[in-house]
JSON list of C-alpha atoms and ligand atoms in Angstrom, two decimals:
[
{"chain": "A", "resi": 174, "resn": "MET", "atom": "CA", "xyz": [102.17, 66.30, 48.95]},
{"chain": "A", "resi": 175, "resn": "LYS", "atom": "CA", "xyz": [101.65, 69.75, 47.43]},
{"chain": "A", "resi": 176, "resn": "THR", "atom": "CA", "xyz": [103.82, 72.39, 49.08]},
{"chain": "A", "resi": 177, "resn": "ILE", "atom": "CA", "xyz": [104.31, 76.15, 48.72]},
{"chain": "A", "resi": 178, "resn": "GLU", "atom": "CA", "xyz": [106.95, 78.52, 50.01]},
{"chain": "A", "resi": 179, "resn": "ILE", "atom": "CA", "xyz": [106.35, 81.92, 51.62]},
{"chain": "A", "resi": 180, "resn": "ASP", "atom": "CA", "xyz": [109.25, 84.05, 52.89]},
{"chain": "A", "resi": 181, "resn": "GLY", "atom": "CA", "xyz": [111.51, 80.99, 53.05]},
{"chain": "A", "resi": 182, "resn": "LEU", "atom": "CA", "xyz": [109.05, 78.82, 54.99]},
{"chain": "A", "resi": 183, "resn": "THR", "atom": "CA", "xyz": [107.54, 75.67, 53.48]},
{"chain": "A", "resi": 184, "resn": "PHE", "atom": "CA", "xyz": [103.82, 75.00, 53.91]},
{"chain": "A", "resi": 185, "resn": "GLU", "atom": "CA", "xyz": [102.06, 71.79, 52.90]},
{"chain": "A", "resi": 186, "resn": "LEU", "atom": "CA", "xyz": [98.50, 71.38, 51.68]},
{"chain": "A", "resi": 187, "resn": "PHE", "atom": "CA", "xyz": [96.24, 70.89, 54.69]},
{"chain": "A", "resi": 188, "resn": "ILE", "atom": "CA", "xyz": [92.56, 71.52, 53.85]},
{"chain": "A", "resi": 189, "resn": "SER", "atom": "CA", "xyz": [91.43, 71.53, 50.21]},
{"chain": "A", "resi": 190, "resn": "SER", "atom": "CA", "xyz": [89.18, 74.24, 48.82]},
{"chain": "A", "resi": 191, "resn": "GLN", "atom": "CA", "xyz": [86.38, 71.67, 48.31]},
{"chain": "A", "resi": 192, "resn": "ASP", "atom": "CA", "xyz": [86.54, 70.57, 51.96]},
{"chain": "A", "resi": 193, "resn": "ILE", "atom": "CA", "xyz": [86.51, 74.23, 53.03]},
{"chain": "A", "resi": 194, "resn": "LEU", "atom": "CA", "xyz": [83.46, 74.99, 50.87]},
{"chain": "A", "resi": 195, "resn": "ASP", "atom": "CA", "xyz": [81.58, 71.95, 52.22]},
{"chain": "A", "resi": 196, "resn": "LYS", "atom": "CA", "xyz": [82.34, 73.05, 55.77]},
{"chain": "A", "resi": 197, "resn": "VAL", "atom": "CA", "xyz": [81.34, 76.67, 55.10]},
{"chain": "A", "resi": 198, "resn": "ASN", "atom": "CA", "xyz": [78.00, 75.50, 53.61]},
{"chain": "A", "resi": 199, "resn": "HIS", "atom": "CA", "xyz": [77.43, 73.32, 56.66]},
{"chain": "A", "resi": 200, "resn": "LEU", "atom": "CA", "xyz": [78.16, 76.22, 59.04]},
{"chain": "A", "resi": 201, "resn": "ALA", "atom": "CA", "xyz": [75.86, 78.54, 57.03]},
{"chain": "A", "resi": 202, "resn": "LYS", "atom": "CA", "xyz": [73.01, 75.98, 57.21]},
{"chain": "A", "resi": 203, "resn": "ASN", "atom": "CA", "xyz": [73.42, 75.62, 60.99]},
{"chain": "A", "resi": 204, "resn": "LEU", "atom": "CA", "xyz": [73.45, 79.39, 61.46]},
{"chain": "A", "resi": 205, "resn": "MET", "atom": "CA", "xyz": [70.30, 79.69, 59.31]},
{"chain": "A", "resi": 206, "resn": "LEU", "atom": "CA", "xyz": [68.56, 77.14, 61.53]},
{"chain": "A", "resi": 207, "resn": "LYS", "atom": "CA", "xyz": [69.72, 78.82, 64.69]},
{"chain": "A", "resi": 208, "resn": "TYR", "atom": "CA", "xyz": [68.92, 82.44, 63.82]},
{"chain": "A", "resi": 209, "resn": "GLN", "atom": "CA", "xyz": [66.08, 82.03, 61.27]},
{"chain": "A", "resi": 210, "resn": "ASP", "atom": "CA", "xyz": [64.31, 85.45, 61.05]},
{"chain": "A", "resi": 211, "resn": "ASN", "atom": "CA", "xyz": [66.22, 86.91, 63.94]},
{"chain": "A", "resi": 212, "resn": "TRP", "atom": "CA", "xyz": [69.73, 87.59, 62.64]},
{"chain": "A", "resi": 213, "resn": "PRO", "atom": "CA", "xyz": [72.28, 89.19, 64.92]},
{"chain": "A", "resi": 214, "resn": "LEU", "atom": "CA", "xyz": [74.55, 91.96, 63.72]},
{"chain": "A", "resi": 215, "resn": "CYS", "atom": "CA", "xyz": [77.41, 90.13, 61.97]},
{"chain": "A", "resi": 216, "resn": "LEU", "atom": "CA", "xyz": [80.83, 91.63, 62.65]},
{"chain": "A", "resi": 217, "resn": "ILE", "atom": "CA", "xyz": [83.59, 90.43, 60.33]},
{"chain": "A", "resi": 218, "resn": "VAL", "atom": "CA", "xyz": [86.96, 90.48, 62.10]},
{"chain": "A", "resi": 219, "resn": "LEU", "atom": "CA", "xyz": [89.44, 91.82, 59.54]},
{"chain": "A", "resi": 220, "resn": "ASN", "atom": "CA", "xyz": [91.69, 91.06, 57.85]},
{"chain": "A", "resi": 221, "resn": "GLY", "atom": "CA", "xyz": [91.69, 87.28, 58.28]},
{"chain": "A", "resi": 222, "resn": "ALA", "atom": "CA", "xyz": [87.94, 86.62, 58.14]},
{"chain": "A", "resi": 223, "resn": "ALA", "atom": "CA", "xyz": [87.31, 88.55, 54.91]},
{"chain": "A", "resi": 224, "resn": "VAL", "atom": "CA", "xyz": [87.38, 85.51, 52.62]},
{"chain": "A", "resi": 225, "resn": "PHE", "atom": "CA", "xyz": [85.52, 83.14, 54.96]},
{"chain": "A", "resi": 226, "resn": "SER", "atom": "CA", "xyz": [82.77, 85.66, 55.74]},
{"chain": "A", "resi": 227, "resn": "ALA", "atom": "CA", "xyz": [82.18, 86.48, 52.07]},
{"chain": "A", "resi": 228, "resn": "GLU", "atom": "CA", "xyz": [81.49, 82.81, 51.36]},
{"chain": "A", "resi": 229, "resn": "LEU", "atom": "CA", "xyz": [79.52, 82.21, 54.58]},
{"chain": "A", "resi": 230, "resn": "LEU", "atom": "CA", "xyz": [77.22, 85.21, 54.24]},
{"chain": "A", "resi": 231, "resn": "LYS", "atom": "CA", "xyz": [76.29, 84.57, 50.59]},
{"chain": "A", "resi": 232, "resn": "ASP", "atom": "CA", "xyz": [73.64, 82.07, 51.60]},
{"chain": "A", "resi": 233, "resn": "VAL", "atom": "CA", "xyz": [72.10, 83.67, 54.66]},
{"chain": "A", "resi": 234, "resn": "ASP", "atom": "CA", "xyz": [68.90, 85.63, 55.09]},
{"chain": "A", "resi": 235, "resn": "LEU", "atom": "CA", "xyz": [68.43, 89.16, 53.70]},
{"chain": "A", "resi": 236, "resn": "SER", "atom": "CA", "xyz": [67.66, 90.58, 57.13]},
{"chain": "A", "resi": 237, "resn": "CYS", "atom": "CA", "xyz": [71.24, 89.94, 58.17]},
{"chain": "A", "resi": 238, "resn": "GLU", "atom": "CA", "xyz": [73.13, 93.17, 58.93]},
{"chain": "A", "resi": 239, "resn": "ILE", "atom": "CA", "xyz": [76.90, 93.18, 58.35]},
{"chain": "A", "resi": 240, "resn": "SER", "atom": "CA", "xyz": [79.71, 95.39, 59.59]},
{"chain": "A", "resi": 241, "resn": "LEU", "atom": "CA", "xyz": [83.44, 95.16, 60.23]},
{"chain": "A", "resi": 242, "resn": "VAL", "atom": "CA", "xyz": [85.90, 95.07, 63.10]},
{"chain": "A", "resi": 243, "resn": "LYS", "atom": "CA", "xyz": [89.59, 95.54, 62.56]},
{"chain": "A", "resi": 244, "resn": "ALA", "atom": "CA", "xyz": [91.70, 94.16, 65.35]},
{"chain": "A", "resi": 245, "resn": "HIS", "atom": "CA", "xyz": [94.90, 92.21, 65.64]},
{"chain": "A", "resi": 246, "resn": "SER", "atom": "CA", "xyz": [96.95, 90.39, 68.24]},
{"chain": "A", "resi": 247, "resn": "TYR", "atom": "CA", "xyz": [99.46, 88.79, 65.93]},
{"chain": "A", "resi": 248, "resn": "ASP", "atom": "CA", "xyz": [102.98, 89.67, 64.87]},
{"chain": "A", "resi": 249, "resn": "GLY", "atom": "CA", "xyz": [104.48, 87.26, 62.30]},
{"chain": "A", "resi": 250, "resn": "THR", "atom": "CA", "xyz": [103.81, 83.79, 63.70]},
{"chain": "A", "resi": 251, "resn": "LYS", "atom": "CA", "xyz": [103.84, 84.68, 67.41]},
{"chain": "A", "resi": 252, "resn": "SER", "atom": "CA", "xyz": [100.84, 85.90, 69.35]},
{"chain": "A", "resi": 253, "resn": "THR", "atom": "CA", "xyz": [101.49, 89.22, 71.07]},
{"chain": "A", "resi": 254, "resn": "GLU", "atom": "CA", "xyz": [99.98, 90.01, 74.44]},
{"chain": "A", "resi": 255, "resn": "GLU", "atom": "CA", "xyz": [97.98, 92.96, 73.22]},
{"chain": "A", "resi": 256, "resn": "VAL", "atom": "CA", "xyz": [94.92, 93.48, 71.08]},
{"chain": "A", "resi": 257, "resn": "VAL", "atom": "CA", "xyz": [94.81, 96.63, 68.99]},
{"chain": "A", "resi": 258, "resn": "VAL", "atom": "CA", "xyz": [91.36, 97.78, 67.83]},
{"chain": "A", "resi": 259, "resn": "GLU", "atom": "CA", "xyz": [91.65, 99.90, 64.71]},
{"chain": "A", "resi": 260, "resn": "TYR", "atom": "CA", "xyz": [87.94, 99.99, 63.86]},
{"chain": "A", "resi": 261, "resn": "LEU", "atom": "CA", "xyz": [84.77, 98.95, 65.68]},
{"chain": "A", "resi": 262, "resn": "PRO", "atom": "CA", "xyz": [81.29, 100.34, 64.84]},
{"chain": "A", "resi": 263, "resn": "TYR", "atom": "CA", "xyz": [80.55, 101.43, 68.42]},
{"chain": "A", "resi": 264, "resn": "ASP", "atom": "CA", "xyz": [77.35, 103.27, 67.38]},
{"chain": "A", "resi": 265, "resn": "LEU", "atom": "CA", "xyz": [75.74, 100.02, 66.13]},
{"chain": "A", "resi": 266, "resn": "ILE", "atom": "CA", "xyz": [76.17, 97.65, 69.04]},
{"chain": "A", "resi": 267, "resn": "LYS", "atom": "CA", "xyz": [74.05, 98.88, 71.95]},
{"chain": "A", "resi": 268, "resn": "ASN", "atom": "CA", "xyz": [71.30, 96.35, 72.80]},
{"chain": "A", "resi": 269, "resn": "ARG", "atom": "CA", "xyz": [72.23, 94.19, 69.80]},
{"chain": "A", "resi": 270, "resn": "ASP", "atom": "CA", "xyz": [72.84, 90.47, 69.53]},
{"chain": "A", "resi": 271, "resn": "ILE", "atom": "CA", "xyz": [76.18, 90.03, 67.79]},
{"chain": "A", "resi": 272, "resn": "LEU", "atom": "CA", "xyz": [77.83, 87.28, 65.77]},
{"chain": "A", "resi": 273, "resn": "LEU", "atom": "CA", "xyz": [81.60, 87.74, 65.48]},
{"chain": "A", "resi": 274, "resn": "ILE", "atom": "CA", "xyz": [83.04, 86.10, 62.35]},
{"chain": "A", "resi": 275, "resn": "GLU", "atom": "CA", "xyz": [86.65, 84.92, 62.79]},
{"chain": "A", "resi": 276, "resn": "ASP", "atom": "CA", "xyz": [89.04, 83.06, 60.50]},
{"chain": "A", "resi": 277, "resn": "ILE", "atom": "CA", "xyz": [90.85, 81.29, 63.33]},
{"chain": "A", "resi": 278, "resn": "VAL", "atom": "CA", "xyz": [90.79, 81.31, 67.13]},
{"chain": "A", "resi": 279, "resn": "ASP", "atom": "CA", "xyz": [94.21, 80.52, 68.57]},
{"chain": "A", "resi": 280, "resn": "SER", "atom": "CA", "xyz": [95.00, 81.79, 72.11]},
{"chain": "A", "resi": 281, "resn": "GLY", "atom": "CA", "xyz": [91.53, 83.39, 72.19]},
{"chain": "A", "resi": 282, "resn": "LEU", "atom": "CA", "xyz": [92.99, 86.76, 73.16]},
{"chain": "A", "resi": 283, "resn": "THR", "atom": "CA", "xyz": [91.39, 88.64, 70.24]},
{"chain": "A", "resi": 284, "resn": "LEU", "atom": "CA", "xyz": [87.98, 86.99, 70.59]},
{"chain": "A", "resi": 285, "resn": "ASN", "atom": "CA", "xyz": [87.75, 87.42, 74.35]},
{"chain": "A", "resi": 286, "resn": "PHE", "atom": "CA", "xyz": [88.98, 91.01, 74.21]},
{"chain": "A", "resi": 287, "resn": "LEU", "atom": "CA", "xyz": [86.35, 91.83, 71.55]},
{"chain": "A", "resi": 288, "resn": "LYS", "atom": "CA", "xyz": [83.59, 90.12, 73.54]},
{"chain": "A", "resi": 289, "resn": "LYS", "atom": "CA", "xyz": [84.50, 92.19, 76.61]},
{"chain": "A", "resi": 290, "resn": "GLU", "atom": "CA", "xyz": [84.70, 95.40, 74.59]},
{"chain": "A", "resi": 291, "resn": "LEU", "atom": "CA", "xyz": [81.31, 94.77, 72.93]},
{"chain": "A", "resi": 292, "resn": "LYS", "atom": "CA", "xyz": [79.68, 93.96, 76.29]},
{"chain": "A", "resi": 293, "resn": "LYS", "atom": "CA", "xyz": [81.15, 97.13, 77.78]},
{"chain": "A", "resi": 294, "resn": "HIS", "atom": "CA", "xyz": [79.42, 99.07, 75.03]},
{"chain": "A", "resi": 295, "resn": "GLY", "atom": "CA", "xyz": [76.01, 97.51, 75.61]},
{"chain": "A", "resi": 296, "resn": "ALA", "atom": "CA", "xyz": [75.85, 94.44, 73.33]},
{"chain": "A", "resi": 297, "resn": "LYS", "atom": "CA", "xyz": [73.27, 91.90, 74.57]},
{"chain": "A", "resi": 298, "resn": "ASN", "atom": "CA", "xyz": [74.42, 88.49, 73.46]},
{"chain": "A", "resi": 299, "resn": "ILE", "atom": "CA", "xyz": [77.67, 87.75, 71.63]},
{"chain": "A", "resi": 300, "resn": "GLU", "atom": "CA", "xyz": [78.59, 84.55, 69.82]},
{"chain": "A", "resi": 301, "resn": "CYS", "atom": "CA", "xyz": [81.43, 83.65, 67.50]},
{"chain": "A", "resi": 302, "resn": "VAL", "atom": "CA", "xyz": [81.63, 81.58, 64.33]},
{"chain": "A", "resi": 303, "resn": "THR", "atom": "CA", "xyz": [85.18, 80.64, 63.38]},
{"chain": "A", "resi": 304, "resn": "LEU", "atom": "CA", "xyz": [86.42, 78.52, 60.49]},
{"chain": "A", "resi": 305, "resn": "LEU", "atom": "CA", "xyz": [89.35, 77.11, 62.52]},
{"chain": "A", "resi": 306, "resn": "PHE", "atom": "CA", "xyz": [89.94, 76.58, 66.25]},
{"chain": "A", "resi": 307, "resn": "LYS", "atom": "CA", "xyz": [93.17, 75.53, 68.03]},
{"chain": "A", "resi": 308, "resn": "PRO", "atom": "CA", "xyz": [91.92, 74.20, 71.41]},
{"chain": "A", "resi": 309, "resn": "SER", "atom": "CA", "xyz": [95.44, 73.27, 72.60]},
{"chain": "A", "resi": 310, "resn": "GLU", "atom": "CA", "xyz": [96.41, 76.97, 72.49]},
{"chain": "A", "resi": 311, "resn": "TYR", "atom": "CA", "xyz": [93.14, 78.40, 73.82]},
{"chain": "A", "resi": 312, "resn": "GLN", "atom": "CA", "xyz": [93.45, 80.14, 77.20]},
{"chain": "A", "resi": 313, "resn": "TYR", "atom": "CA", "xyz": [89.84, 80.90, 78.15]},
{"chain": "A", "resi": 314, "resn": "ASN", "atom": "CA", "xyz": [86.86, 78.98, 79.58]},
{"chain": "A", "resi": 315, "resn": "THR", "atom": "CA", "xyz": [84.20, 79.74, 76.98]},
{"chain": "A", "resi": 316, "resn": "ASN", "atom": "CA", "xyz": [84.91, 78.20, 73.57]},
{"chain": "A", "resi": 317, "resn": "PRO", "atom": "CA", "xyz": [83.80, 79.79, 70.29]},
{"chain": "A", "resi": 318, "resn": "GLU", "atom": "CA", "xyz": [80.17, 78.77, 69.77]},
{"chain": "A", "resi": 319, "resn": "HIS", "atom": "CA", "xyz": [80.32, 77.70, 66.10]},
{"chain": "A", "resi": 320, "resn": "VAL", "atom": "CA", "xyz": [83.49, 75.98, 64.86]},
{"chain": "A", "resi": 321, "resn": "GLY", "atom": "CA", "xyz": [84.36, 74.68, 61.38]},
{"chain": "A", "resi": 322, "resn": "PHE", "atom": "CA", "xyz": [87.58, 72.69, 61.81]},
{"chain": "A", "resi": 323, "resn": "ILE", "atom": "CA", "xyz": [89.40, 71.85, 65.04]},
{"chain": "A", "resi": 324, "resn": "ILE", "atom": "CA", "xyz": [93.16, 71.81, 64.34]},
{"chain": "A", "resi": 325, "resn": "ASP", "atom": "CA", "xyz": [96.40, 71.13, 66.21]},
{"chain": "A", "resi": 326, "resn": "LYS", "atom": "CA", "xyz": [99.24, 73.56, 66.86]},
{"chain": "A", "resi": 327, "resn": "GLU", "atom": "CA", "xyz": [99.91, 74.08, 63.13]},
{"chain": "A", "resi": 328, "resn": "PHE", "atom": "CA", "xyz": [100.46, 77.57, 61.74]},
{"chain": "A", "resi": 329, "resn": "VAL", "atom": "CA", "xyz": [98.15, 77.91, 58.73]},
{"chain": "A", "resi": 330, "resn": "VAL", "atom": "CA", "xyz": [97.89, 80.18, 55.68]},
{"chain": "A", "resi": 331, "resn": "GLY", "atom": "CA", "xyz": [95.35, 80.62, 52.90]},
{"chain": "A", "resi": 332, "resn": "TYR", "atom": "CA", "xyz": [91.61, 81.31, 52.63]},
{"chain": "A", "resi": 333, "resn": "GLY", "atom": "CA", "xyz": [92.11, 84.73, 54.25]},
{"chain": "A", "resi": 334, "resn": "MET", "atom": "CA", "xyz": [94.89, 83.77, 56.66]},
{"chain": "A", "resi": 335, "resn": "ASP", "atom": "CA", "xyz": [98.39, 85.14, 56.21]},
{"chain": "A", "resi": 336, "resn": "PHE", "atom": "CA", "xyz": [102.04, 84.65, 57.01]},
{"chain": "A", "resi": 337, "resn": "ASN", "atom": "CA", "xyz": [103.64, 88.11, 57.12]},
{"chain": "A", "resi": 338, "resn": "GLU", "atom": "CA", "xyz": [100.59, 89.42, 55.19]},
{"chain": "A", "resi": 339, "resn": "LYS", "atom": "CA", "xyz": [101.15, 86.90, 52.38]},
{"chain": "A", "resi": 340, "resn": "GLY", "atom": "CA", "xyz": [99.07, 83.90, 51.32]},
{"chain": "A", "resi": 341, "resn": "ARG", "atom": "CA", "xyz": [95.59, 85.27, 52.08]},
{"chain": "A", "resi": 342, "resn": "ASN", "atom": "CA", "xyz": [94.43, 84.71, 48.49]},
{"chain": "A", "resi": 343, "resn": "LEU", "atom": "CA", "xyz": [95.20, 80.96, 48.40]},
{"chain": "A", "resi": 344, "resn": "VAL", "atom": "CA", "xyz": [91.99, 78.95, 47.85]},
{"chain": "A", "resi": 345, "resn": "ASP", "atom": "CA", "xyz": [93.24, 75.99, 49.92]},
{"chain": "A", "resi": 346, "resn": "ILE", "atom": "CA", "xyz": [94.61, 76.09, 53.47]},
{"chain": "A", "resi": 347, "resn": "TYR", "atom": "CA", "xyz": [98.29, 75.15, 53.99]},
{"chain": "A", "resi": 348, "resn": "LYS", "atom": "CA", "xyz": [100.13, 74.38, 57.22]},
{"chain": "A", "resi": 349, "resn": "ASN", "atom": "CA", "xyz": [103.62, 74.62, 58.68]},
{"chain": "A", "resi": 350, "resn": "ASN", "atom": "CA", "xyz": [104.54, 72.75, 61.85]},
{"chain": "A", "resi": 351, "resn": "LEU", "atom": "CA", "xyz": [106.62, 75.63, 63.20]},
{"chain": "A", "resi": 352, "resn": "TYR", "atom": "CA", "xyz": [105.97, 74.55, 66.74]},
{"chain": "A", "resi": 353, "resn": "GLU", "atom": "CA", "xyz": [107.63, 71.16, 66.29]},
{"chain": "A", "resi": 354, "resn": "ASN", "atom": "CA", "xyz": [111.08, 72.75, 66.01]},
{"chain": "B", "resi": 497, "resn": "IMP", "atom": "P1", "xyz": [94.38, 84.80, 68.99]},
{"chain": "B", "resi": 497, "resn": "IMP", "atom": "O1", "xyz": [94.07, 86.16, 69.53]},
{"chain": "B", "resi": 497, "resn": "IMP", "atom": "O2", "xyz": [95.65, 84.22, 69.52]},
{"chain": "B", "resi": 497, "resn": "IMP", "atom": "O3", "xyz": [93.20, 83.84, 69.16]},
{"chain": "B", "resi": 497, "resn": "IMP", "atom": "O4", "xyz": [94.67, 84.95, 67.46]},
{"chain": "B", "resi": 497, "resn": "IMP", "atom": "C1", "xyz": [93.68, 85.39, 66.63]},
{"chain": "B", "resi": 497, "resn": "IMP", "atom": "C2", "xyz": [94.16, 85.91, 65.31]},
{"chain": "B", "resi": 497, "resn": "IMP", "atom": "O5", "xyz": [95.55, 85.61, 65.05]},
{"chain": "B", "resi": 497, "resn": "IMP", "atom": "C3", "xyz": [93.39, 85.20, 64.22]},
{"chain": "B", "resi": 497, "resn": "IMP", "atom": "O6", "xyz": [92.17, 85.85, 63.98]},
{"chain": "B", "resi": 497, "resn": "IMP", "atom": "C4", "xyz": [94.35, 85.26, 63.06]},
{"chain": "B", "resi": 497, "resn": "IMP", "atom": "O7", "xyz": [94.19, 86.47, 62.37]},
{"chain": "B", "resi": 497, "resn": "IMP", "atom": "C5", "xyz": [95.72, 85.18, 63.71]},
{"chain": "B", "resi": 497, "resn": "IMP", "atom": "N1", "xyz": [96.19, 83.77, 63.71]},
{"chain": "B", "resi": 497, "resn": "IMP", "atom": "C6", "xyz": [96.17, 82.87, 64.72]},
{"chain": "B", "resi": 497, "resn": "IMP", "atom": "N2", "xyz": [96.68, 81.68, 64.35]},
{"chain": "B", "resi": 497, "resn": "IMP", "atom": "C7", "xyz": [97.03, 81.83, 63.05]},
{"chain": "B", "resi": 497, "resn": "IMP", "atom": "C8", "xyz": [97.59, 80.93, 62.07]},
{"chain": "B", "resi": 497, "resn": "IMP", "atom": "O8", "xyz": [97.86, 79.74, 62.31]},
{"chain": "B", "resi": 497, "resn": "IMP", "atom": "N3", "xyz": [97.79, 81.46, 60.84]},
{"chain": "B", "resi": 497, "resn": "IMP", "atom": "C9", "xyz": [97.47, 82.75, 60.51]},
{"chain": "B", "resi": 497, "resn": "IMP", "atom": "N4", "xyz": [96.94, 83.60, 61.38]},
{"chain": "B", "resi": 497, "resn": "IMP", "atom": "C10", "xyz": [96.72, 83.15, 62.64]},
{"chain": "B", "resi": 498, "resn": "MG", "atom": "MG1", "xyz": [91.64, 87.02, 62.52]}
]
């Protein structure tokens, strides 16, 4: 099994770049079918979703508008209780349908905070596409609407996701079973 080490922690190969690309193409096709000529405003949740969204949005319709959100709820490998919004294009969202693009939904704190914040500022309908989803950790009733891979409690890095800001540029996704200890 291929392994890598980041900051003294060992991660093993989990999802290969080919499997990721196949899944991203599949998600893009489903989104194309769903939205057709009526694309919502796509909001890429930085930093984690930068790589996933670049691949996902390559294939979608030209009428698709794209902007960024910078928010985080994570400190090392432990979720913090707070979401910090560093950037959100508040002037764009009134009366808009919105598609949030996430790398991974874990506790759901970030996603559900952003949904509430967008609604408060007049967004009409908000959905989320996420590459990875950890249902065992999720603490809310409404699941993300479009999910690539469902995973267990693993902590993952690669394809945009980091451990202490490292590993985002890996083309495959690696995992560490931190929670088993
Ligand atoms: P949540 O608010 O707990 O759902 O966490 C959301 C954010 O935490 C994600 O968008 C990621 O940026 C980060 N995150 C959650 N789980 C992992 C992981 O396993 N590896 C890397 N980042 C993660
Ligand atoms: Mg993220």
